[in-house]
Amino acid sequence: MTIGRFLHLLLGGTYFHFSGKMSVEKQKKFLTVAPFKCVWREELRFKEAGRGCVSFEAFAQNDVTLVFREQVGSQHYHYKMDNNPNYTIIFGSHRNRRLKIEASGKTVVDVAGVGLCSSAFQSYWISIYDGLISIGKGKYPFQNLVFEWHDSEPNFNVQYIGLSSWDKHVGYRNISILHMPSHHNALWSHIDYKDYEGEDDEDDGLENVNDNLGKWGLLNFLENWDLADVLFEVGTERKVIPAHKVILSSTGDFSLGSTDQNVIELPSTSYPVLHAFLEFIYIGRTQIVEWQLGPLQELSLQFKVIALVKQCEEIMDRFRKNKKLFDSGKKVEIINLSSQVRQFGIFPCEVRLDVGKLKHFLATGEHSDIKIHIEDHGLVMQSHKLILSLWSAPFAKMFTNGMVESSSSDIYLKDVPAEAFWVMIQFMYSGVLEMDITEMGPILIPLLLLADQFGVFYLQRECCKRVTECLSEDIVCTILQAVSSIQSYKLLEETCKRNFAMHFDYCTTASTEFVLLDEATFREILLHADMTVTSEEKVLDAILLWCMQACKVFGWATVDDLLISSTPEQIFGERFQSIFLLLPFVRFPLMPLFLLEKLEDSRLSNQIPMFGDLVKEAIQYSGGIKMPEVSQNIRFQHRHSSYKELQYICDGDKNGVIYFAGTSYGEHAWVNPVLSKKITLTASSPASRYTDSKTLVSRTYQATSFAGPRIEDGHSSAWWMVDIGHDHQLMCNYYTLRQDGSSTYIRSWAFQGSVDGKNWTNLRVHNDDQTICRSGQFASWPVIGPMALLPFRFFRVILTGPASGDANVWNLCICFIELYGYFI
């Protein structure tokens, strides 16, 4: 089978069934799944549990659904009734509006406008790798990624794939299962087609497929004069074959580094043997007739290509033991299976090259054929045109399309950040981004932009992965500004928009950086399904700030005061028209009546007619006046995610989060939330008579209650930690403690929040705080500033210095804790 035809088959084109005589039979059928059904087949399974990729074509009006389970489902199975562990992925959910992912029946992803269905056959692919679910569209697996989600508690056992539907028929065809090794580039050799095939595509696209494959790896440069810097002269006819020093020297010893020799003469070697030799080096596999194995082995020994030497020896040894294994005159296939040379992690070819040698060549400039100069930095590195061309289409065109750089040994770059460029080049030589997110901080955005500029797809993926793993509210606006106009970063852009929407209060209050976002991006955030905000007043304030392009944070009342001496046109300037587009996204009917009445009397209402109309409409709604088509109007609907306000009233009140959890979140009479397992509370010291977690939330005074010290990071500390539950978060703006009966009073401590219980953020730091000064005393403190707008699951009080008293000064002696704020 030719490479082009193989790739065409792999990517979902014409399907051929090869019989023993290699006859060809086209298959023209597809699988139809009836409403509320699911089709299971034993062969629709990953080769390795928890790891695999399925590509397929489907047509439907909505709800193309795939289920991934540990076992095959029953004949009458439907995913809505499944209580067993599974992942369910739905394209075109909600009448072809959304993409959904469910984990064991619980919705974990629900995004609008992604992965929608088509009334014609459309190509999709889904990969699962240890809980990382990647979803894409198109015939090419691992390209055109549209969404990615990582399960924090992954199911490593899902293996069987069910093809399902909702309320309409769904057609499936060209279903293929790919094995998922640790590196995607090895997938091409693991295709495993199933019987559900559709009508074939025309063969006129075959040539382009061949071209793409050639440009993708070293195959394109095999015996190619492009970028060649060494020649072989073979046989008595002295046939000239071009090659590349950097590739040859990374796989063997060609003694090219210490001499100017650019021609290697091999008068006793035939061209077929040299061709097989180079093919093995460049693409990792070759074929040769049995009687040429000896000369091939000798050539491999001459240049110390050890992997090929061993393969020749093993094949010749098998042939000597059993000549029937080989038919005389037929070719023997040789594949590079060496494990002695580490393969690139995500290099754009499957060839096993020595990473250490390539990194050495970059560091020393050995075998280099290009010097790279950057404006204001001079010469920054000596590199190799071939390596750069393998990764980057712009570099490949620069070096091979007759541009001045094709014949020059120097290139000069402008407006390129030198440090980020050096990191990108290092990635090209190792296939690994050898920096953690903290080191990448200053160059992260430049590196993202460089990866796009030079088309380094795998670096883009790696940067996006690093960013999404460590994405914080402090950098989300910066990233959005950089990538919002770049098509290849749409997935990262959507992730940032979701993060912004989920932390709207913080992102619009901690700074005014969000006003630099373009209107389309800001609008999509305001409309995001995961928009989470403590009040609609915050949305109104953010819109006014954005339209003013404000340089400091303030509320609508300040804007109202500015209207005393200015007009709306003057205040909002070039964004004045945006006011009329964005104000309808404020859900005024959800505001309290007293606030609406203030807004009705404001200058904003008087000078911006639309503003006044929206406020009046909301007041009528609050007064019980029936509004037309309210159910269809977004302004009257509660947001998908909204916080419950649990605000501090007085010490020891019943308005806090822990008390609320004790009532099963308002459903039942109060029960100690530790006993009902609504709250988990732990201490730095082991549980004992005086270190009892349920006591701290029992609301009963305890004479002796403390967390003892432990050594952490070389320091002595004591803490109490509250976990409000996996499904809950709190924007904490107040907390209360109560001293036990002892006289060991805390003086220096920190109140902290955490998302994962490992990495902590200081919400309030106390240094020599003298507030608590008697036994049994309550004390409460506000949490102010931007940190009060970040949601956390875990909270703790931790000593940072010794307590007062003469003994046990590292004991944290409290018998009560309560938290307040916005709870979800």
CSV table of N, CA and C in Angstrom, one decimal, residues 196 205 399 423 611 790:
chain,number,residue,atom,x,y,z
A,196,TYR,N,-18.1,0.0,9.8
A,196,TYR,CA,-19.2,0.9,9.6
A,196,TYR,C,-18.7,2.0,8.7
A,205,GLY,N,-8.0,14.1,-4.1
A,205,GLY,CA,-7.4,14.7,-2.9
A,205,GLY,C,-6.1,14.0,-2.5
A,399,PHE,N,13.7,29.0,3.7
A,399,PHE,CA,14.9,28.4,3.3
A,399,PHE,C,14.9,27.6,2.0
A,423,VAL,N,13.9,30.2,23.6
A,423,VAL,CA,13.2,29.1,24.2
A,423,VAL,C,12.5,28.3,23.1
A,611,PHE,N,-31.2,53.3,29.3
A,611,PHE,CA,-31.0,53.0,30.7
A,611,PHE,C,-32.3,53.2,31.6
A,790,LEU,N,-12.3,36.3,45.5
A,790,LEU,CA,-11.8,35.0,44.9
A,790,LEU,C,-12.5,33.9,45.6
